[in-house]
Amino acid sequence: MSRLVVVSNRVTPISGSRAATAGGLTVGVLAALRETGGIWFGWSGETVETGMPIPKVFRTGNITYITIDLLQADFERYYGGFANRTLWPLFHYRLDLASFDRDWYVSYRRVNQLFAEQLYPYLRDDDLVWVHDYHLIPLGEELRQLGIKGRIGFFLHIPFPSTEVYVALPWHDRLMEALSHYDLVGLQTSNDLRNFHDYLYREGVGYGLADGLVRAFGRTLRAQDFPIGIDTEDFARMATSTEAVRASQRLSRSLLGRKLIIGVDRLDYTKGITERLRAYETLLQNYPRQRTQVTLVQISAPSREEVPEYLEMRRQVEAASGRINGLFGEFDWMPLRYINRGFTRRTLSGFFRLSRIGLVTPLRDGMNLVAKEYIAAQSEEDPGVLVLSRFAGAADELDGALIVNPYDIEAVAEAMHRGLIMPLDERQDRWRRLLAQIQERDIVHWRQNFVDALAQEIDPTN
Ligand code: ADQ
C-alpha cells in the first residue's frame, strides 16, 4: 500500500492543549491520518527573522511530523496577507474585505516553492501526496517542476466561489492553472464543483469529460466533491465522557432549568455571529414568553487576531452582547453568555448534548464541522434541534435540520422558536435522520473516497 503524505499550512501534533482548540482542517486531517499513519508536513507555527529554515522531524504514534519555520516577512505576506486577507475573504464571497497586493502574491508563490523544495527529499515514487487548502494551491505545480511524477491530490476546505467573484482575483488564471497540475482536485460540495467547472468553461480554459474527469490547461485530471465528515462514533463517545458530563452538569446547574441555546465557532466574520446575535435579540423581542426561559451561550475562540478585520468583528460582537444583556437582562437572568476562548472538544461535546438548540448560521462555510459534532453529541432520549444556515456546505446533506437563511434575521428567530417548542417525537425523528447521515459519511468515508480516487489511474487517451 502507498504511503500517505499530508501537507497543510499548519501542522498541529495530536498531543497537548493545542489540539484541543484546533480548527476544522486539523480536526479532519488528524482523524484521517491517525488510522493509516504516514507523514504530515507543514509550517511549525514558529517564525524566524533570518536564515534558511531547517525541517524538524519527530514521530508520535504512527504519524511522522515534519515541520519548518517561516521567515517573519513571509509569515506576514503569505499567511497574514495573501492567505488570510485575499483568498479567505474572496472565497467566502467577501469581496468588500479582500485586499490584493502583488508582494503578497509573490511571497505566497515563494513559500509554496520553499515547501516543495523542503518536502522533496522525503518523498518516495509511490507516495500519495495529499495537499490541503487554499494556502497551498501552487504546491503541486512546484513539486512537478522538481520532477515529482507520482500522484498528488488537493483538497479545498473552503468554498470554491462562483466565477463572477473568483475572477476578481488578479491571479485567477495562474491559480487555476496551478490546480491543473494535480491528479485530483477535491471540493466540499456539488455547488463548489459546479463553480469549478463553470470557470473552466467560461474562461475557455477547459471542459468536463466523462467519469469526473476534466481537461484543463491541456492536462487531464479528476475533479470531484468529497464532503468532509467527522469521527462520529468518537465524538458521540466523548459527549458521555466524565469530562463532558462534569462540564455539562456544572453548566446545567447554572441554568436553573432554562433551555440552552448554543453557538460555537472560531471568531470569524464568515460565521455570521453578529447576525446570529441579532436573531436572538429578535427572538426575545418577538416572543416575550421566551424571556427568562432561555440562555444563549456563544463560545467564540479567538482567531487570526493579527488581521484588522477580525479585531473589528470582535468589537462588533462584544457591542452586540452588551446591548442584548443591557436591554433584556433582569437582575436574576442574563440572556446571553458570550465567551471569547476555546474549550476542549470533550467539554464542548457535553455542552452540545445539554442544549436544546445548536445554532450554526455561517454566512458562508465550506462544510462546518460544528454542525456534525452537534448532531453526534445528542442523546436519543432528548435530542436538540440543529438550526443550520443554507450557506454552510453541511446543509447539502443535513436536511433534517431547520435550514435558514442567516441574513433573514426574523426567519432565524422563528426557527429558534420552532426548535424551542418542537415536540419530542419530531426532534427524535429529525435527529435519527441526521445521525444516519453523519454515520454513513464520516471521516473514514471521506478519507477513503479521496485516497481511492487519488490512487485511481487516469486514462491518458481520455
Ligand atoms: P473552520 O472554519 O475552522 O474549518 P469548522 O468546520 O466548523 O470551521 O471546524 C471548527 C472546528 O474547531 C470544530 O471541530 C470545532 O469543534 C472546533 N472549534 C470551534 N470553535 C471552538 C472553540 N471555541 N473551542 C474549541 N474548539 C472549537 C475549515 C472550513 C470549514 C470546514 C473545515 C473542515 O472553514 O468550512 O468544515 O475546515 O474542512
Coordinates of C-alpha atoms and ligand atoms in Angstrom, one line a residue:
M1 CA 0.0 0.0 0.0
S2 CA 1.3 3.5 -0.8
R3 CA 2.3 5.8 2.0
L4 CA 0.1 8.8 2.7
V5 CA 1.9 12.2 2.8
V6 CA -0.3 15.0 4.0
V7 CA 0.8 18.6 3.5
S8 CA -1.0 21.5 5.1
N9 CA -0.1 25.1 6.0
R10 CA -0.1 24.4 9.7
V11 CA 0.9 21.1 11.4
T12 CA -0.7 20.5 14.8
P13 CA 0.7 17.5 16.7
I14 CA -2.0 15.5 18.5
S15 CA -0.7 15.8 22.0
G16 CA -1.3 18.7 24.3
S17 CA -3.7 21.5 24.6
R18 CA -3.0 22.9 21.1
A19 CA -5.1 20.1 19.5
A20 CA -7.9 20.8 21.9
T21 CA -8.9 24.1 20.2
A22 CA -7.8 23.1 16.7
G23 CA -9.8 24.3 13.7
G24 CA -11.6 22.2 11.2
L25 CA -8.8 21.3 8.9
T26 CA -6.6 20.0 11.8
V27 CA -9.5 18.0 13.2
G28 CA -10.2 16.4 9.8
V29 CA -6.6 15.7 8.8
L30 CA -5.7 14.3 12.2
A31 CA -8.7 11.9 12.2
A32 CA -7.8 10.8 8.7
L33 CA -4.1 10.3 9.3
R34 CA -4.5 8.5 12.6
E35 CA -5.9 5.5 11.0
T36 CA -3.5 5.0 8.2
G37 CA -0.4 6.6 9.6
G38 CA 2.0 8.5 7.3
I39 CA 3.8 11.8 7.1
W40 CA 2.4 15.2 8.0
F41 CA 4.4 18.1 6.6
G42 CA 3.9 21.9 7.0
W43 CA 4.6 25.0 9.0
S44 CA 5.6 24.7 12.6
G45 CA 3.7 27.8 13.7
E46 CA 7.0 29.5 14.5
T47 CA 8.7 32.4 12.7
V48 CA 12.4 33.4 12.4
E49 CA 13.8 36.7 11.4
T50 CA 16.5 35.4 9.0
G51 CA 18.1 32.2 7.8
M52 CA 17.2 29.1 5.8
P53 CA 14.6 27.0 7.6
I54 CA 15.7 23.5 8.5
P55 CA 12.9 20.9 8.8
K56 CA 12.3 19.3 12.2
V57 CA 11.3 15.7 12.2
F58 CA 9.5 13.8 15.1
R59 CA 7.2 10.9 15.4
T60 CA 4.1 10.4 17.6
G61 CA 2.3 7.1 17.2
N62 CA 2.1 6.2 13.6
I63 CA 2.5 9.8 12.3
T64 CA 5.8 11.4 11.4
Y65 CA 5.7 15.1 11.6
I66 CA 8.0 17.3 9.5
T67 CA 7.7 21.0 10.2
I68 CA 9.5 24.1 9.0
D69 CA 9.6 27.6 10.4
L70 CA 8.7 30.6 8.2
L71 CA 10.5 33.9 7.8
Q72 CA 8.7 36.6 9.6
A73 CA 8.4 38.6 6.4
D74 CA 6.8 35.6 4.6
F75 CA 4.5 34.9 7.5
E76 CA 3.2 38.5 7.2
R77 CA 2.7 38.4 3.4
Y78 CA 2.0 34.8 2.6
Y79 CA -0.1 33.9 5.6
G80 CA -1.4 37.2 7.1
G81 CA -1.6 38.8 3.7
F82 CA -2.4 36.5 0.7
A83 CA -4.0 33.6 2.5
N84 CA -6.0 35.4 5.2
R85 CA -6.7 38.8 3.6
T86 CA -7.0 37.8 -0.1
L87 CA -8.1 34.2 -0.6
W88 CA -10.1 33.7 2.6
P89 CA -12.5 36.7 2.1
L90 CA -12.7 36.3 -1.6
F91 CA -13.5 32.5 -1.5
H92 CA -16.2 33.4 1.1
Y93 CA -17.8 36.0 -1.2
R94 CA -16.5 38.9 0.8
L95 CA -15.0 41.0 -2.0
D96 CA -15.5 44.0 0.2
L97 CA -13.0 42.6 2.7
A98 CA -10.5 41.3 0.1
S99 CA -7.2 43.1 -0.4
F100 CA -4.9 42.5 -3.4
D101 CA -1.2 43.1 -3.2
R102 CA 1.5 41.8 -5.6
D103 CA 4.1 41.4 -2.9
W104 CA 1.7 39.2 -1.0
Y105 CA 1.2 37.0 -4.1
V106 CA 5.0 36.8 -4.8
S107 CA 5.5 35.7 -1.2
Y108 CA 2.7 33.2 -1.5
R109 CA 4.4 31.6 -4.5
R110 CA 7.8 31.7 -2.8
V111 CA 6.6 29.9 0.3
N112 CA 4.9 27.3 -1.9
Q113 CA 8.2 26.8 -3.7
L114 CA 10.1 26.5 -0.4
F115 CA 7.6 24.0 0.9
A116 CA 8.1 21.9 -2.3
E117 CA 11.9 22.1 -2.0
Q118 CA 11.9 21.1 1.7
L119 CA 9.4 18.2 1.2
Y120 CA 11.1 16.8 -1.9
P121 CA 13.9 14.9 -0.2
Y122 CA 11.4 13.0 1.9
L123 CA 9.2 11.8 -1.0
R124 CA 9.2 8.3 -2.5
D125 CA 8.0 7.5 -6.0
D126 CA 4.9 5.6 -4.9
D127 CA 3.7 8.1 -2.2
L128 CA 0.2 9.5 -2.3
V129 CA 0.7 13.2 -1.6
W130 CA -2.4 15.0 -0.3
V131 CA -2.2 18.8 -0.2
H132 CA -4.7 20.7 1.9
D133 CA -6.4 24.0 1.4
Y134 CA -6.0 27.5 -0.1
H135 CA -2.6 28.3 1.4
L136 CA -1.0 25.7 -0.8
I137 CA -2.7 25.8 -4.2
P138 CA 0.6 26.1 -6.2
L139 CA 2.4 23.3 -4.3
G140 CA 1.5 20.6 -6.8
E141 CA 2.9 22.6 -9.7
E142 CA 6.1 23.3 -7.7
L143 CA 6.5 19.6 -6.9
R144 CA 6.1 18.8 -10.6
Q145 CA 8.7 21.3 -11.5
L146 CA 11.1 19.5 -9.2
G147 CA 10.4 16.3 -11.2
I148 CA 7.8 14.6 -8.9
K149 CA 5.8 12.3 -11.1
G150 CA 3.7 10.4 -8.5
R151 CA 0.1 11.0 -7.5
I152 CA -0.6 14.4 -6.0
G153 CA -4.1 15.4 -4.9
F154 CA -5.5 18.7 -3.5
F155 CA -8.5 19.3 -1.2
L156 CA -10.1 22.7 -0.7
H157 CA -11.7 23.0 2.7
I158 CA -13.4 26.4 1.9
P159 CA -16.0 27.1 -0.7
F160 CA -15.0 27.5 -4.4
P161 CA -16.7 30.7 -5.3
S162 CA -18.8 31.5 -8.4
T163 CA -16.8 32.7 -11.4
E164 CA -18.1 36.3 -11.1
V165 CA -16.5 36.5 -7.7
Y166 CA -13.4 34.4 -8.4
V167 CA -12.2 36.4 -11.4
A168 CA -11.8 39.5 -9.2
L169 CA -8.6 37.8 -8.2
P170 CA -5.8 39.3 -10.4
W171 CA -4.1 35.9 -10.5
H172 CA -7.2 33.7 -11.0
D173 CA -5.8 32.1 -14.1
R174 CA -2.4 31.4 -12.6
L175 CA -4.0 29.6 -9.6
M176 CA -6.4 27.6 -11.8
E177 CA -3.5 26.5 -14.0
A178 CA -1.6 25.5 -10.8
L179 CA -4.6 23.4 -9.8
S180 CA -4.5 21.6 -13.2
H181 CA -1.1 20.0 -12.2
Y182 CA -2.8 17.9 -9.6
D183 CA -4.1 14.4 -10.4
L184 CA -7.2 15.1 -8.2
V185 CA -8.9 18.3 -7.1
G186 CA -11.4 17.7 -4.3
L187 CA -14.0 20.2 -3.2
Q188 CA -16.6 20.1 -0.4
T189 CA -19.9 20.2 -2.3
S190 CA -21.5 19.7 -5.7
N191 CA -22.0 23.5 -5.7
D192 CA -18.3 24.1 -5.4
L193 CA -17.7 21.6 -8.2
R194 CA -20.2 23.3 -10.4
N195 CA -18.4 26.6 -9.8
F196 CA -15.1 25.0 -10.7
H197 CA -16.4 23.6 -14.0
D198 CA -18.2 26.9 -14.7
Y199 CA -14.9 28.8 -14.5
L200 CA -13.1 26.4 -16.9
Y201 CA -15.9 26.7 -19.4
R202 CA -16.5 30.4 -19.2
E203 CA -12.8 31.4 -19.3
G204 CA -12.3 28.9 -22.2
V205 CA -9.5 27.0 -20.5
G206 CA -11.1 23.6 -20.1
Y207 CA -14.2 21.4 -20.0
G208 CA -15.6 18.4 -18.3
L209 CA -15.1 14.8 -19.5
A210 CA -16.9 11.6 -18.5
D211 CA -16.4 9.9 -15.1
G212 CA -15.5 13.0 -13.1
L213 CA -12.5 13.9 -15.3
V214 CA -11.8 17.4 -16.6
R215 CA -9.5 18.7 -19.2
A216 CA -7.8 22.0 -18.1
F217 CA -4.9 23.9 -19.5
G218 CA -4.0 20.9 -21.7
R219 CA -3.9 18.4 -18.8
T220 CA -6.4 15.7 -17.7
L221 CA -7.3 15.4 -14.0
R222 CA -10.1 14.3 -11.8
A223 CA -12.3 16.9 -10.0
Q224 CA -14.9 15.6 -7.5
D225 CA -16.8 16.6 -4.4
F226 CA -15.9 14.9 -1.1
P227 CA -18.0 16.4 1.7
I228 CA -15.8 16.1 4.8
G229 CA -17.2 14.3 7.8
I230 CA -16.3 13.8 11.5
D231 CA -15.3 10.8 13.6
T232 CA -18.9 10.4 14.5
E233 CA -18.6 7.5 17.0
D234 CA -15.6 9.1 18.7
F235 CA -17.4 12.4 19.2
A236 CA -20.6 10.6 20.4
R237 CA -18.4 8.8 23.0
M238 CA -16.8 12.0 24.1
A239 CA -20.2 13.5 24.9
T240 CA -20.7 10.9 27.6
S241 CA -17.1 11.0 29.0
T242 CA -16.5 12.1 32.6
E243 CA -15.1 15.4 31.5
A244 CA -18.1 16.2 29.3
V245 CA -20.6 15.1 32.0
R246 CA -18.9 17.2 34.7
A247 CA -18.8 20.3 32.5
S248 CA -22.4 19.9 31.4
Q249 CA -23.6 19.3 34.9
R250 CA -21.9 22.5 36.0
L251 CA -23.4 24.4 33.2
S252 CA -26.8 22.8 33.8
R253 CA -26.8 23.8 37.4
S254 CA -26.2 27.4 36.5
L255 CA -29.1 27.4 34.0
L256 CA -31.7 26.8 36.7
G257 CA -33.9 24.8 34.4
R258 CA -33.8 27.2 31.5
K259 CA -33.3 25.9 28.0
L260 CA -29.9 26.2 26.5
I261 CA -29.1 27.6 23.0
I262 CA -25.5 27.2 21.9
G263 CA -23.2 28.7 19.3
V264 CA -19.6 27.6 18.9
D265 CA -17.3 29.0 16.3
R266 CA -13.9 30.5 15.6
L267 CA -14.4 34.2 15.9
D268 CA -14.6 34.8 12.1
Y269 CA -16.7 37.1 10.0
T270 CA -17.8 34.2 7.8
K271 CA -19.5 32.5 10.8
G272 CA -22.4 35.1 11.0
I273 CA -22.1 35.7 14.7
T274 CA -23.3 39.3 14.7
E275 CA -26.3 38.3 12.6
R276 CA -27.0 35.4 15.0
L277 CA -27.0 37.7 18.0
R278 CA -29.4 40.0 16.2
A279 CA -31.6 37.0 15.5
Y280 CA -31.5 36.1 19.2
E281 CA -32.4 39.6 20.1
T282 CA -35.4 39.4 17.7
L283 CA -36.4 36.1 19.4
L284 CA -36.6 37.8 22.7
Q285 CA -38.4 40.8 21.2
N286 CA -41.0 38.8 19.2
Y287 CA -41.6 36.0 21.6
P288 CA -41.7 37.7 25.1
R289 CA -42.7 34.4 26.7
Q290 CA -39.3 33.1 26.0
R291 CA -37.6 35.8 28.1
T292 CA -36.1 34.4 31.2
Q293 CA -36.8 30.9 29.8
V294 CA -33.7 30.6 27.6
T295 CA -30.0 31.3 27.8
L296 CA -27.7 31.6 24.8
V297 CA -24.1 30.6 25.3
Q298 CA -22.0 31.8 22.5
I299 CA -18.4 30.4 22.6
S300 CA -16.1 32.1 20.1
A301 CA -12.5 31.1 20.1
P302 CA -10.1 33.9 19.1
S303 CA -8.8 33.6 15.6
R304 CA -6.3 35.4 13.3
E305 CA -6.0 38.4 15.7
E306 CA -3.3 39.9 13.6
V307 CA -5.8 40.7 10.8
P308 CA -7.6 44.0 11.4
E309 CA -11.0 42.8 10.1
Y310 CA -11.0 40.2 12.9
L311 CA -10.5 42.8 15.6
E312 CA -13.3 44.9 14.1
M313 CA -15.7 42.0 14.2
R314 CA -14.7 41.2 17.7
R315 CA -15.6 44.7 18.7
Q316 CA -19.0 44.3 17.0
V317 CA -19.8 41.0 18.7
E318 CA -18.8 42.5 22.1
A319 CA -21.0 45.5 21.5
A320 CA -24.0 43.4 20.4
S321 CA -23.6 41.1 23.5
G322 CA -23.5 44.1 25.8
R323 CA -26.6 45.6 24.2
I324 CA -28.7 42.4 24.4
N325 CA -27.8 41.9 28.1
G326 CA -28.5 45.5 28.8
L327 CA -31.8 45.6 27.0
F328 CA -33.3 42.3 28.2
G329 CA -31.4 41.3 31.3
E330 CA -33.1 41.0 34.7
F331 CA -31.4 41.2 38.0
D332 CA -31.7 37.4 38.2
W333 CA -31.3 36.5 34.5
M334 CA -28.8 37.3 31.8
P335 CA -30.0 36.3 28.3
L336 CA -26.5 35.8 26.8
R337 CA -23.2 34.5 27.9
Y338 CA -20.5 35.4 25.4
I339 CA -17.2 33.6 26.0
N340 CA -14.2 34.6 24.0
R341 CA -12.0 31.5 24.3
G342 CA -11.6 27.9 23.3
F343 CA -12.7 24.8 25.2
T344 CA -11.6 21.2 24.9
R345 CA -13.5 19.1 22.5
R346 CA -14.8 17.0 25.3
T347 CA -16.2 19.9 27.2
L348 CA -17.9 21.2 24.0
S349 CA -19.4 17.9 23.3
G350 CA -21.0 17.9 26.8
F351 CA -22.4 21.4 26.2
F352 CA -23.8 20.3 22.8
R353 CA -25.6 17.4 24.4
L354 CA -27.2 19.6 27.1
S355 CA -28.5 22.2 24.7
R356 CA -31.9 22.4 23.1
I357 CA -30.7 24.3 20.1
G358 CA -27.5 24.3 18.2
L359 CA -27.1 27.5 16.2
V360 CA -24.8 27.0 13.1
T361 CA -25.5 30.0 11.0
P362 CA -22.5 31.0 8.9
L363 CA -22.8 33.4 6.0
R364 CA -20.6 31.1 4.0
D365 CA -18.8 27.9 5.0
G366 CA -17.0 25.2 3.2
M367 CA -18.7 22.5 5.3
N368 CA -18.9 23.3 9.0
L369 CA -17.9 20.5 11.3
V370 CA -19.6 22.0 14.4
A371 CA -23.0 21.1 12.8
K372 CA -22.0 17.5 12.5
E373 CA -20.4 17.4 16.0
Y374 CA -23.6 18.9 17.4
I375 CA -25.6 16.0 16.0
A376 CA -23.2 13.4 17.1
A377 CA -23.3 14.6 20.7
Q378 CA -27.1 14.4 21.2
S379 CA -28.9 11.8 23.3
E380 CA -31.7 9.7 21.8
E381 CA -34.0 10.4 24.7
D382 CA -33.9 14.1 24.4
P383 CA -32.1 15.4 21.3
G384 CA -31.6 19.0 20.5
V385 CA -32.5 20.8 17.3
L386 CA -29.9 22.0 14.7
V387 CA -30.6 25.4 13.2
L388 CA -28.4 25.4 10.1
S389 CA -27.5 28.0 7.5
R390 CA -28.3 27.2 3.9
F391 CA -24.8 28.6 3.1
A392 CA -22.9 26.0 5.0
G393 CA -21.7 23.1 2.9
A394 CA -23.2 20.8 5.5
A395 CA -26.8 22.0 4.6
D396 CA -26.5 19.9 1.4
E397 CA -26.5 16.7 3.4
L398 CA -28.3 17.6 6.6
D399 CA -31.9 18.0 5.5
G400 CA -33.2 17.0 9.0
A401 CA -32.0 20.4 10.4
L402 CA -34.1 23.6 10.4
I403 CA -32.4 25.2 7.3
V404 CA -32.3 29.0 7.5
N405 CA -31.1 32.0 5.5
P406 CA -28.8 33.7 8.1
Y407 CA -29.4 37.1 6.5
D408 CA -33.1 36.8 7.2
I409 CA -33.0 37.7 10.9
E410 CA -36.7 37.2 11.5
A411 CA -36.7 33.8 9.9
V412 CA -33.7 32.7 12.1
A413 CA -35.6 33.9 15.2
E414 CA -38.7 31.9 14.1
A415 CA -36.6 28.8 13.6
M416 CA -35.1 29.2 17.1
H417 CA -38.6 29.5 18.4
R418 CA -39.8 26.5 16.5
G419 CA -36.9 24.5 17.9
L420 CA -37.7 25.6 21.5
I421 CA -41.3 24.4 21.2
M422 CA -40.7 21.3 19.0
P423 CA -42.4 18.2 20.3
L424 CA -40.1 15.3 21.4
D425 CA -41.2 12.9 18.7
E426 CA -40.4 15.4 15.9
R427 CA -37.0 16.1 17.4
Q428 CA -36.2 12.4 17.6
D429 CA -37.3 11.8 14.0
R430 CA -35.2 14.6 12.7
W431 CA -32.2 13.6 14.8
R432 CA -32.3 10.0 13.8
R433 CA -32.2 11.0 10.1
L434 CA -29.3 13.4 10.8
L435 CA -27.4 10.8 12.7
A436 CA -27.7 8.2 9.9
Q437 CA -26.3 10.8 7.5
I438 CA -23.2 11.6 9.6
Q439 CA -22.7 8.0 10.4
E440 CA -22.6 6.9 6.8
R441 CA -20.5 9.8 5.6
D442 CA -18.0 10.0 8.4
I443 CA -14.3 10.9 8.3
V444 CA -13.2 7.5 7.3
H445 CA -15.6 7.6 4.4
W446 CA -14.2 10.9 3.3
R447 CA -10.6 9.8 3.6
Q448 CA -11.2 6.5 1.8
N449 CA -13.0 8.1 -1.0
F450 CA -10.4 10.8 -1.6
V451 CA -7.4 8.4 -1.3
D452 CA -9.1 5.8 -3.6
A453 CA -9.8 8.5 -6.2
L454 CA -6.3 9.7 -5.9
A455 CA -4.9 6.3 -6.4
Q456 CA -7.0 5.6 -9.5
E457 CA -5.2 5.8 -12.8
I458 CA -6.3 8.4 -15.3
D459 CA -6.6 7.1 -18.8
P460 CA -4.3 9.3 -20.9
T461 CA -6.4 8.7 -24.0
N462 CA -9.5 10.2 -22.3
Ligands
ADQ1 P1 -13.3 26.0 10.3 O1 -13.6 27.3 9.6 O2 -12.3 26.1 11.4 O3 -12.8 24.9 9.2 P2 -15.4 24.1 11.3 O4 -15.6 23.2 10.2 O5 -16.6 24.5 12.0 O6 -14.7 25.5 10.8 O7 -14.4 23.5 12.3 C1 -14.1 24.1 13.5 C2 -13.5 23.1 14.5 O8 -13.0 23.8 15.6 C3 -14.6 22.1 15.1 O9 -14.1 20.9 15.2 C4 -15.0 22.8 16.4 O10 -15.4 21.9 17.4 C5 -13.7 23.5 16.8 N1 -14.0 24.7 17.5 C6 -14.6 25.8 17.0 N2 -14.8 26.7 18.0 C7 -14.2 26.3 19.1 C8 -14.0 26.7 20.4 N3 -14.5 27.9 20.8 N4 -13.3 26.0 21.2 C9 -12.8 24.8 20.8 N5 -13.0 24.3 19.6 C10 -13.6 25.0 18.7 C11 -12.5 24.9 7.8 C12 -13.6 25.4 6.9 C13 -14.9 24.6 7.2 C14 -14.6 23.1 7.0 C15 -13.4 22.7 7.8 C16 -13.1 21.2 7.5 O11 -13.8 26.8 7.1 O12 -15.9 25.1 6.3 O13 -15.8 22.4 7.5 O14 -12.3 23.5 7.5 O15 -12.9 21.0 6.1

